[in-house]
Coordinates of C-alpha atoms and ligand atoms in Angstrom, one line a residue:
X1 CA 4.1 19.4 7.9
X2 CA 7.4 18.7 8.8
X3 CA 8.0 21.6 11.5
X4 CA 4.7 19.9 12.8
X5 CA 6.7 16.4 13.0
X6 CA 9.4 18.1 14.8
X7 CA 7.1 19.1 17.1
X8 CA 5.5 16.3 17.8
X9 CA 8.1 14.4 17.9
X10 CA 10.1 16.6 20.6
X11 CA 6.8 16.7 23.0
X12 CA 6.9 13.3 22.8
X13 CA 10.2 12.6 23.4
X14 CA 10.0 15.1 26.3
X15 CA 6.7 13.6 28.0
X16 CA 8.2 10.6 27.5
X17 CA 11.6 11.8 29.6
X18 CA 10.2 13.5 32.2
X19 CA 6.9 11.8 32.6
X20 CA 4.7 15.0 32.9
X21 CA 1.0 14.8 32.1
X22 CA 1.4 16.5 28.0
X23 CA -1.8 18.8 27.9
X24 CA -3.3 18.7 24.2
X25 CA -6.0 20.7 23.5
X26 CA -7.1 18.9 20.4
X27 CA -6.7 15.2 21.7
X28 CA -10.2 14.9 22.9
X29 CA -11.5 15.8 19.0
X30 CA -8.7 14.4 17.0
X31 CA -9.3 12.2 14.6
X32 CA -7.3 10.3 11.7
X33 CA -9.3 12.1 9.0
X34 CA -9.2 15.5 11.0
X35 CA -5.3 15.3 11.1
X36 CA -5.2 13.7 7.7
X37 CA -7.9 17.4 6.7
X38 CA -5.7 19.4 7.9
X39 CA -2.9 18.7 5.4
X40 CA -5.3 18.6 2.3
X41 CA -5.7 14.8 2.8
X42 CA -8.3 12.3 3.7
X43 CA -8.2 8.9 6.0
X44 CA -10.4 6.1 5.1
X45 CA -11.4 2.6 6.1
X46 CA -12.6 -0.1 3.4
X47 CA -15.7 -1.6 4.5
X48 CA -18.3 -4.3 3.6
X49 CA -21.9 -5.2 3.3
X50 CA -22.4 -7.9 6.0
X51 CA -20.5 -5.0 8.2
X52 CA -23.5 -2.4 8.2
X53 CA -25.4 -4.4 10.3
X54 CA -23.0 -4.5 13.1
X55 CA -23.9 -1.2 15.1
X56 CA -20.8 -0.9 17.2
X57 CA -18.9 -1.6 14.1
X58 CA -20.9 1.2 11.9
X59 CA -20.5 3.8 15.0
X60 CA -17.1 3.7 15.0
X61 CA -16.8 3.9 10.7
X62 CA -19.3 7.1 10.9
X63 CA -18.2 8.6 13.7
X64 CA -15.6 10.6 12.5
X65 CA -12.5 9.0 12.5
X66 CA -12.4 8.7 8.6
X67 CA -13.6 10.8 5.6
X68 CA -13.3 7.9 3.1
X69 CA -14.6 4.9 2.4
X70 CA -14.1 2.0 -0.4
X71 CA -16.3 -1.2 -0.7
X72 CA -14.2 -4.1 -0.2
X73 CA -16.0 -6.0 -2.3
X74 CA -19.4 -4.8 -3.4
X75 CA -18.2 -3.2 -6.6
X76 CA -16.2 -5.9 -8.2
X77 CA -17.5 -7.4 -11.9
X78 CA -19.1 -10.5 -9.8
X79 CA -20.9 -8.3 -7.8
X80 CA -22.6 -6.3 -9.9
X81 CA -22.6 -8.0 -13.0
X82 CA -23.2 -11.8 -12.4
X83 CA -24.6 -12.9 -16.0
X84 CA -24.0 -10.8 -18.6
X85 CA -26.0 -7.7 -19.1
X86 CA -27.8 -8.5 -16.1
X87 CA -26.4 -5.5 -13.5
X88 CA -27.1 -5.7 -9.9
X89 CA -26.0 -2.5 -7.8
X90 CA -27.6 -3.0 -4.6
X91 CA -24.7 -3.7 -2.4
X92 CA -22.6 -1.0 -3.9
X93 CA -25.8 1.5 -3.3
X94 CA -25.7 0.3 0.2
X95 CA -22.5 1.4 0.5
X96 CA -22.5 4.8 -1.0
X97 CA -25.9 5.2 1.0
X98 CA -24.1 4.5 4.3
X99 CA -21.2 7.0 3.4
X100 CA -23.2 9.7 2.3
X101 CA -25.2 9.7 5.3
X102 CA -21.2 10.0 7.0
X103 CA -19.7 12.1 5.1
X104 CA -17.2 9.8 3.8
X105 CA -15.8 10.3 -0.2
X106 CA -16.2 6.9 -2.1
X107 CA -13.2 4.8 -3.9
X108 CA -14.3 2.9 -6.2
X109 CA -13.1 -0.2 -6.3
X110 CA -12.8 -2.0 -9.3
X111 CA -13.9 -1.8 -12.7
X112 CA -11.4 -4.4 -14.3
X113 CA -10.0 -7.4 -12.3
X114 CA -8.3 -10.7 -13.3
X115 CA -9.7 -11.4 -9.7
X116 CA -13.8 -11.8 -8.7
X117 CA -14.6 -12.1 -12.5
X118 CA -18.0 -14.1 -13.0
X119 CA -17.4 -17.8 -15.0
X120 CA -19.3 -15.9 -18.3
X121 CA -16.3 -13.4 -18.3
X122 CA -13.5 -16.1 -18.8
X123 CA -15.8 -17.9 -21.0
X124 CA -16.4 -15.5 -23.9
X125 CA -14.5 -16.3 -27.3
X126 CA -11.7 -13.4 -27.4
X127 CA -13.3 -11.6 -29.7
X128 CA -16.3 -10.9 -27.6
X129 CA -14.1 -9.8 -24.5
X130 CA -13.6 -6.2 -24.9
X131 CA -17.1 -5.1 -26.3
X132 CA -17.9 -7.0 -22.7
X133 CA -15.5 -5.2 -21.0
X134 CA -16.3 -1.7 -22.3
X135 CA -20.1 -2.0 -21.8
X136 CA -19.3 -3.4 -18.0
X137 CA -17.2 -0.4 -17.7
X138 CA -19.6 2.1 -19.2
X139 CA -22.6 0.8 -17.4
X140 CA -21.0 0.5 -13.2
X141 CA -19.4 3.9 -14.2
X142 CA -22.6 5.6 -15.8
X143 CA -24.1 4.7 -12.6
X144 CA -21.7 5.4 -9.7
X145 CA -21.5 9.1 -11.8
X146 CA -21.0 11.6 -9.3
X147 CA -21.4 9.1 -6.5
X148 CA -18.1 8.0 -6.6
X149 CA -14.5 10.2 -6.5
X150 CA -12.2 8.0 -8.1
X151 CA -12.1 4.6 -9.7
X152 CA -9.3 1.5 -9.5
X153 CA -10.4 1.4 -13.2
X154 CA -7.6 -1.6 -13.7
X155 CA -6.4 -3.2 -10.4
X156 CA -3.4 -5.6 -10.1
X157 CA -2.2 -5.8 -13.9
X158 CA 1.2 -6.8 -12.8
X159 CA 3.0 -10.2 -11.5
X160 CA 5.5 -9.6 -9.2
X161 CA 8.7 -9.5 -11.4
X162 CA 7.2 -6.1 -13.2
X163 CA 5.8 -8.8 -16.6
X164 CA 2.0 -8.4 -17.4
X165 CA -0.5 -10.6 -15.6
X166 CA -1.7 -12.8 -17.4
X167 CA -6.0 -12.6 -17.4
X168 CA -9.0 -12.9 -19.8
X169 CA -8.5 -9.2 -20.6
X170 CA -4.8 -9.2 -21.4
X171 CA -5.0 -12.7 -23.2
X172 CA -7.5 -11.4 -25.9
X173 CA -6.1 -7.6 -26.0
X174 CA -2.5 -7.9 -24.8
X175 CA -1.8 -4.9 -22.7
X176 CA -3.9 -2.3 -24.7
X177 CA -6.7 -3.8 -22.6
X178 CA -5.5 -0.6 -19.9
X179 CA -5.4 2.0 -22.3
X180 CA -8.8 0.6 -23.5
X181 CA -10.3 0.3 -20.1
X182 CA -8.9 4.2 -19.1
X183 CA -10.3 5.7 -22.2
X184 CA -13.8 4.2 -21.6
X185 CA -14.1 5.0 -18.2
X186 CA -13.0 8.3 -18.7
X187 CA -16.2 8.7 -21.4
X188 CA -18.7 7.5 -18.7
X189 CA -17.4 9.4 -16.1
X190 CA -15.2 12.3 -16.8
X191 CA -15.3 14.2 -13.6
X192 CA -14.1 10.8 -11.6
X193 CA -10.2 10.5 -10.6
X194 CA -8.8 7.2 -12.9
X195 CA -6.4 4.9 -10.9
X196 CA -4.4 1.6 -11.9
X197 CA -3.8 -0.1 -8.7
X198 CA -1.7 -2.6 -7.3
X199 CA 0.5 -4.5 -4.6
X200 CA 3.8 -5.0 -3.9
X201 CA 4.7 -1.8 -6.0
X202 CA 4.8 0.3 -2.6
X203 CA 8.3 0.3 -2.8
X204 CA 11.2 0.6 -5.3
X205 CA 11.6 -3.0 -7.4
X206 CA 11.1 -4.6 -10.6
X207 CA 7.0 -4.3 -10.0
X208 CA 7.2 -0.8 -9.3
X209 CA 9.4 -0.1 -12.2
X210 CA 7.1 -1.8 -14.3
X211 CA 3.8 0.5 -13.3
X212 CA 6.3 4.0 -13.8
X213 CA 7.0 2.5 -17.2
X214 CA 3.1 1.6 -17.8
X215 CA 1.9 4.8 -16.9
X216 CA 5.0 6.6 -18.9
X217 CA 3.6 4.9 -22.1
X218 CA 0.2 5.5 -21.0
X219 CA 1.0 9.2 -20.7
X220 CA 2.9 9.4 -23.6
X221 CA -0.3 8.2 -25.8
X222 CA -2.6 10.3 -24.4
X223 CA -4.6 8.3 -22.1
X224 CA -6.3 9.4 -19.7
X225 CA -4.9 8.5 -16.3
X226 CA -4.9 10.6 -13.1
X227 CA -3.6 8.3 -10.4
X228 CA -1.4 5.7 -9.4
X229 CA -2.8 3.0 -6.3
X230 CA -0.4 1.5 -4.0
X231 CA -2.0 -0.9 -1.9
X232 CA 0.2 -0.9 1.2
X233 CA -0.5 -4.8 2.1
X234 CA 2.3 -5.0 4.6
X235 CA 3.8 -7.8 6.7
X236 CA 6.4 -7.2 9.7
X237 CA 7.9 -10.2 8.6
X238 CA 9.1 -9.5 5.2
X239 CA 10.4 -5.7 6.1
X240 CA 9.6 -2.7 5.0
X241 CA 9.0 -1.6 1.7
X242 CA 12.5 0.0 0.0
X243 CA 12.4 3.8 -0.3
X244 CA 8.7 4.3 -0.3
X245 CA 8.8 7.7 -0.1
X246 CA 10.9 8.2 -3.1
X247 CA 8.9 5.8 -4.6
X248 CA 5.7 7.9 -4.4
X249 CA 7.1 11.1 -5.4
X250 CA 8.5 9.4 -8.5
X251 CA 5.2 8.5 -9.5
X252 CA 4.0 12.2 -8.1
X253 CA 6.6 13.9 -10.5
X254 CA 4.8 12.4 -13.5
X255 CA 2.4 14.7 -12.6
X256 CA -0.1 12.3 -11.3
X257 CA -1.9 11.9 -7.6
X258 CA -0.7 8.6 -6.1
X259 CA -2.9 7.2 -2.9
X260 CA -2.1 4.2 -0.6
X261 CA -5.2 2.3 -0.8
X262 CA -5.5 -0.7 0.7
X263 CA -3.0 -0.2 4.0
X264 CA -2.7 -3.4 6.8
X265 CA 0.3 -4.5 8.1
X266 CA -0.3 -8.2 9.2
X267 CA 2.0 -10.4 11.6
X268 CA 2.8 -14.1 12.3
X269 CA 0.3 -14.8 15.4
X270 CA 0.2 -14.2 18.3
X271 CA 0.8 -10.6 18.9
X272 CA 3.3 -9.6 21.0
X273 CA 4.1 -6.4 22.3
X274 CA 7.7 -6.3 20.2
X275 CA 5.2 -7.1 17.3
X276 CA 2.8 -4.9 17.9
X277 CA 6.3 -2.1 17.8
X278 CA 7.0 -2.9 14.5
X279 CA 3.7 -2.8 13.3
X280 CA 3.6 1.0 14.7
X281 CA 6.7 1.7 13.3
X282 CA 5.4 0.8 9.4
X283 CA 2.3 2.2 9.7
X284 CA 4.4 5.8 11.0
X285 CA 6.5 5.1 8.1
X286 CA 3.6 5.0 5.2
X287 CA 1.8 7.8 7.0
X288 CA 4.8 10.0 6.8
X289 CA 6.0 8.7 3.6
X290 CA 2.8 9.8 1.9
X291 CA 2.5 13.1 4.3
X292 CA 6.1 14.2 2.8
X293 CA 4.7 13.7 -1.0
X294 CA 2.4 16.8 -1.9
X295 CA 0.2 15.1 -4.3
X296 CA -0.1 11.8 -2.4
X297 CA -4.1 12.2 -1.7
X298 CA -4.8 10.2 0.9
X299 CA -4.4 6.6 2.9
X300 CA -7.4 3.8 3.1
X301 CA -7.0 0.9 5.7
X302 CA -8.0 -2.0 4.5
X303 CA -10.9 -2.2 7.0
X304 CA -10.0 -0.6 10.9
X305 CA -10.7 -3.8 12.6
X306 CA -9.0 -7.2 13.1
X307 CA -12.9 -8.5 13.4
X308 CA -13.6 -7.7 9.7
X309 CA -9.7 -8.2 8.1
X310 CA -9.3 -10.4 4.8
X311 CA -5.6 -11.5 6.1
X312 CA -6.7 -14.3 8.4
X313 CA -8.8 -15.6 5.6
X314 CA -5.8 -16.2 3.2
X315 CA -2.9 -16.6 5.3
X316 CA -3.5 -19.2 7.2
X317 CA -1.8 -17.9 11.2
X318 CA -1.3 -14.0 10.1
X319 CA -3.4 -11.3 11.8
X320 CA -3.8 -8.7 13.4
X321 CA -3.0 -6.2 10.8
X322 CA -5.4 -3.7 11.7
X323 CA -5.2 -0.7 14.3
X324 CA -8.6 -1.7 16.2
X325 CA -8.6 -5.1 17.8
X326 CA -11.5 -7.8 16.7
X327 CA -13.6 -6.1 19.8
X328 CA -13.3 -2.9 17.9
X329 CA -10.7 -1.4 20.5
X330 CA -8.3 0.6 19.6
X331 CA -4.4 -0.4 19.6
X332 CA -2.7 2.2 21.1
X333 CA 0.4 1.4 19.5
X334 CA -0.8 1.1 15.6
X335 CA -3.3 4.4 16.4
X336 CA -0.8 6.4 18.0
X337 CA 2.0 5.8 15.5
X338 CA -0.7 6.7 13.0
X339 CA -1.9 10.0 14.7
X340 CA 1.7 11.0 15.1
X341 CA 2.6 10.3 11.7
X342 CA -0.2 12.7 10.7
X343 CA 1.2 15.2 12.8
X344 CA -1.2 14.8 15.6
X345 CA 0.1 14.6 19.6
X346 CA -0.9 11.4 21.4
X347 CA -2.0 11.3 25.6
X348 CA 0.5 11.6 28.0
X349 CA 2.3 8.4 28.7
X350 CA 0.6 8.8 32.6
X351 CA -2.5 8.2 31.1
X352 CA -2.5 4.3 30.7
X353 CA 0.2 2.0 30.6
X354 CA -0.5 0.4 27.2
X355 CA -0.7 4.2 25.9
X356 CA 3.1 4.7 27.8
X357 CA 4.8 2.2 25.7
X358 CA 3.0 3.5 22.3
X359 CA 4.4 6.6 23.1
X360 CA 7.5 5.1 23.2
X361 CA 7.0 3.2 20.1
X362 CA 5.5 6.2 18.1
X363 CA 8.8 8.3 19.5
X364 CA 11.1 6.2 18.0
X365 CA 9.2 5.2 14.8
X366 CA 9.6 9.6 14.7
X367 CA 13.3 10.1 16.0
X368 CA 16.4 9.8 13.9
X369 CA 17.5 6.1 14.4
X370 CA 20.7 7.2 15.0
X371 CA 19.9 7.7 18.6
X372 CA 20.4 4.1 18.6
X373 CA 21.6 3.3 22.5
X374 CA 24.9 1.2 21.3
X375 CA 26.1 2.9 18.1
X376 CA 28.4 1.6 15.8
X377 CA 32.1 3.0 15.6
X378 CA 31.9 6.7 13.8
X379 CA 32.1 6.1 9.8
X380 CA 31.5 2.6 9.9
X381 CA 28.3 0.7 9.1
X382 CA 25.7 -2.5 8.5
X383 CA 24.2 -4.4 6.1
X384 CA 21.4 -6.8 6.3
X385 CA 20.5 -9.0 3.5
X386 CA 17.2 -10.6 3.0
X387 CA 16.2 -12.4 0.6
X388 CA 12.3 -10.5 -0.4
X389 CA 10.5 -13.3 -3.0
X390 CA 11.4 -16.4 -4.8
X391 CA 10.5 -18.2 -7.6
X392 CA 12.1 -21.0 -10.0
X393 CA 15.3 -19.4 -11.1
X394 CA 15.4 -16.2 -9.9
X395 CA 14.4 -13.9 -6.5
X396 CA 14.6 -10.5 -5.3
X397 CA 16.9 -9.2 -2.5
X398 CA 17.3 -6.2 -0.5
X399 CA 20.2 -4.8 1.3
X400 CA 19.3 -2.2 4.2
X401 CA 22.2 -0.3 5.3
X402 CA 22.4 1.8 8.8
X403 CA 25.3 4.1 10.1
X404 CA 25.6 6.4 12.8
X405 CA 24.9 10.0 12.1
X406 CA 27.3 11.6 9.7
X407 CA 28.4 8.9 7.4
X408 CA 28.3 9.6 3.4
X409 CA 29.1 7.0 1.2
X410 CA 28.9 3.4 1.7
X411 CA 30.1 -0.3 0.5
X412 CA 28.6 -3.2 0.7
X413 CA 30.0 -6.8 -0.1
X414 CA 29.6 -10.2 -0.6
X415 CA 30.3 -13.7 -1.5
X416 CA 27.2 -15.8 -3.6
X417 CA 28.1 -19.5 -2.4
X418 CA 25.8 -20.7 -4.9
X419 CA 26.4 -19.2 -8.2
X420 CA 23.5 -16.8 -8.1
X421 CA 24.1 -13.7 -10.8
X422 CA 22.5 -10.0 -10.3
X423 CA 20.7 -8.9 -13.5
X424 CA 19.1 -6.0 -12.5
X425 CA 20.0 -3.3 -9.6
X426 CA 17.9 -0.5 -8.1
X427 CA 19.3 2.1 -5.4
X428 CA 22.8 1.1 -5.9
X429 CA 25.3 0.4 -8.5
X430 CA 27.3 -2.9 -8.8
X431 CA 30.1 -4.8 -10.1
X432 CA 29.8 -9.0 -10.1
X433 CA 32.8 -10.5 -10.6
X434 CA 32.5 -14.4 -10.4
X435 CA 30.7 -15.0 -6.5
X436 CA 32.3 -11.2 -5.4
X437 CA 29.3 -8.8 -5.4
X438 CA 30.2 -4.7 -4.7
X439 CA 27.3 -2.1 -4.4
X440 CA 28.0 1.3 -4.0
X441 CA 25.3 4.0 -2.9
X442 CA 24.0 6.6 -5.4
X443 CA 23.9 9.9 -5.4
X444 CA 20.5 10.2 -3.3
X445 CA 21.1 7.4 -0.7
X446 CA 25.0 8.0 0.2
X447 CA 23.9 8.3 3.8
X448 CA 22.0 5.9 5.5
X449 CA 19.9 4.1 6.2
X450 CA 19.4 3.7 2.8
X451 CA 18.2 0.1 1.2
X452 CA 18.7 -1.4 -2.3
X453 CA 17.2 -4.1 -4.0
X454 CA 18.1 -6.6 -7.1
X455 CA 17.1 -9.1 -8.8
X456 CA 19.4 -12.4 -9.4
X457 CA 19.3 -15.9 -11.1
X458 CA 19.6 -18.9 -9.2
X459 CA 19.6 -22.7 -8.8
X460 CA 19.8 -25.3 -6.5
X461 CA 20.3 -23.5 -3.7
X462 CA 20.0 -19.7 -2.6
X463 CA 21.7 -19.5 0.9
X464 CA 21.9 -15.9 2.2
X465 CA 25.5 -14.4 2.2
X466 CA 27.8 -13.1 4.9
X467 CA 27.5 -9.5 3.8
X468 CA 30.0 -6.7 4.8
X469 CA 29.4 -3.0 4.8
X470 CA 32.3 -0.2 4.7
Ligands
9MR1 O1 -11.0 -7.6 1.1 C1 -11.4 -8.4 0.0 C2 -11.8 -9.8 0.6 O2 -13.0 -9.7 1.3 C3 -12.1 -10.7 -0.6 O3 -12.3 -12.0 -0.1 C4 -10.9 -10.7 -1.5 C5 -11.1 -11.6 -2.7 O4 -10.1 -11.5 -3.6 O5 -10.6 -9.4 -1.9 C6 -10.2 -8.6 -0.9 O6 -9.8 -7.3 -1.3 C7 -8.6 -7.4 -2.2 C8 -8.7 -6.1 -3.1 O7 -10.0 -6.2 -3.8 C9 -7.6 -6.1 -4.1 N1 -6.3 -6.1 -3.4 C10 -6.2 -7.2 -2.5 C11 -7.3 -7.2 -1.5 C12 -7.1 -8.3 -0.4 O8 -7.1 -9.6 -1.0

């Protein structure tokens, strides 16, 4: 895989330099799931009912590009069980229909949900929820039996600072609700893959932490649990996520498969070109971050095209997160940097100007950054602080820190102006005296770019810091 990087990356780089038309025998038949195939992996879209009618839509989600499908809706508890005891699978049939008839595996997607629950769920007396819970489980399961691959048995469990959400499920059985949920599902279906998946755990941080520890204690007990879901629901305007690749193959090391599931990568509107960059750049990053961890299955997008996206929907002036436009064209720029992330070669930049500057993107996303045109001065290097989520009296930050070529070992400093404290550290090590903050790398991240996150107390005010990097 990674001599095929190498590869691709050099023949980009060189049809990039010289300009010569790159002959690639498999470009006309490439496809996301065919590069994805040839690695062991699959490449999916999510899709929806109302979608199926839309024949351009359909041609394009059956024609090859993916092996994989999950219904973005149409096999949530709402859906399928609306009154209790009363079960309803047409739109999830419709959906396995259309994918066997296109060779596309099936995610399920989800058995238990704070999220999409029916009123009569969050209604029952406590003591009524799990026999409720179990027979919902045991009935969508029984049913999608062999029709199905996996299952997101539990989805979202967590709130963002790594404590357990808070839902019908987990208020009448605390957090053995997951174990409980696992074991059934396992019964129904024993030859389906059982997931817990989530958001914001793409990267290391306190929400990540708080799945490895789940799924330690999960093991630990003997439940059954085959895979860990990490949704990928990206933004270019928050960064990218810390150490994702080490963050998979933690998970990985358990001895479990881990999948990104739910992959866009939205923006503040309108696109731009320098946008649309970025955007290639992350989704290179997650492709090759899950390419580089053997057991990480596979990757869904969240639907291929802008026209069908959730994003717009719930955040209000975010878009285009998706690498096919809303007139079901492809972005060069998101495609390419996927292809090439796959290990696949992308047309020569002679072919069309919007493909010449995706080539240019992709090459980059793939080439050391350290071929930066104006590097800093040989064993010096920066830090850039941002400040990742906030809530009443506390946040999370994250420190990336870049370096020319070479450099081993780093410091980074700074002065809180406002009294915030660190209580927690991943990626680094650090020493708070008063305002004075000092992080050191560790052992895996001593040359950059490497990033580190914490989480800190705060009140009043939470300015960002001049931050210093040696
Ligand atoms: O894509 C789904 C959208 O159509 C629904 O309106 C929304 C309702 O919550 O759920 C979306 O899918 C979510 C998924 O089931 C779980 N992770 C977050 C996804 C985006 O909200």
């Amino acid at each position: 895989m990674r001599r095929a990087l190498l590869a691709g990356a050099a023949a980009l780089v060189a049809a990039v330099s010289t300009a010569v038309v790159m002959v690639n025998a498999d470009a006309a038949t490439q496809t996301l799931n065919g590069l994805a195939a040839a690695h062991g992996r699959y490449f999916g879209s999510a899709t929806d009912n109302g979608e199926l009618s839309d024949t351009a839509y359909t041609a394009i989600l059956g024609g090859g590009e993916f092996g994989q499908t999950t219904p973005g809706n149409s096999m949530k508890w709402d859906t399928i069980e609306p009154t209790q005891g009363t079960f309803n699978y047409t739109k999830g049939d419709a959906i396995v229909t259309f994918a066997q008839q296109h060779n596309l595996k099936v995610r399920g997607h989800t058995l238990v949900w704070h999220s999409q629950l029916p009123g009569w769920v969050s209604s029952l007396p406590a003591a009524q929820l799990q026999a409720a819970m179990e027979n919902h489980i045991t009935q969508e399961a029984t049913h999608y039996k062999g029709k199905v691959f996996a299952w997101d048995v539990v989805n979202e469990p967590f709130n963002d600072d790594g404590t357990f959400r808070t839902s019908p499920f987990y208020n009448a059985m605390g957090s053995a609700y997951i174990a409980d949920a696992l074991r059934t599902a396992r019964a129904a279906d024993p030859d389906a893959k059982l997931y817990i998946n989530d958001y914001n755990t793409d990267g290391m941080g306190a929400k990540s932490d708080a799945m490895y520890n789940l799924v330690k204690s999960l093991q630990s007990q003997g439940v059954p649990i085959d895979g860990v879901g990490f949704q990928g629901h990206l933004a270019i305007q928050y960064g990218f996520p810390s150490q994702m690749q080490q963050n998979l193959q933690r998970f990985a090391d358990l001895g479990l498969d881990v999948a990104i599931t739910e992959l866009d990568v939205r923006m503040v509107l309108p696109r731009d070109a320098t946008k649309d960059a970025t955007q290639a750049t992350y989704y290179n990053n997650v492709v090759k971050a899950c390419a580089a961890v053997t057991r990480c299955v596979g990757i869904t997008i969240w639907d291929y095209t802008d026209k069908y996206s959730w994003v717009p929907n719930t955040f209000s002036g975010q878009g285009a997160a998706l690498p096919w436009d809303e007139n079901l064209a492809k972005k060069p720029t998101a495609y390419n940097a996927i292809v090439t992330g796959l290990g696949g070669t992308v047309e020569s930049p002679s072919a069309s100007a919007s493909v010449s500057r995706s080539a240019s993107a992709s090459a980059s996303a793939s080439v050391s950054p350290s071929a930066s045109s104006s590097p800093p001065p040989s064993g010096s290097c920066t830090a850039t602080y941002r400040i990742v989520n906030q809530w009443p009296g506390g946040f999370q930050g994250e420190v990336s820190v870049a370096a020319p070529a070479g450099k081993s070992g780093w410091t980074v400093s700074w002065t809180f102006a406002n009294g915030q404290k660190i209580t927690q550290m991943w990626s680094g090590t650090y020493t708070q005296s008063g305002a004075a903050v000092t992080v050191k790398n560790v052992s895996y991240n001593a040359s950059p770019p490497a990033t580190f996150g914490f989480l800190a107390d705060w009140s009043g005010t939470n300015a960002v810091p001049a931050v210093t990097c040696s």
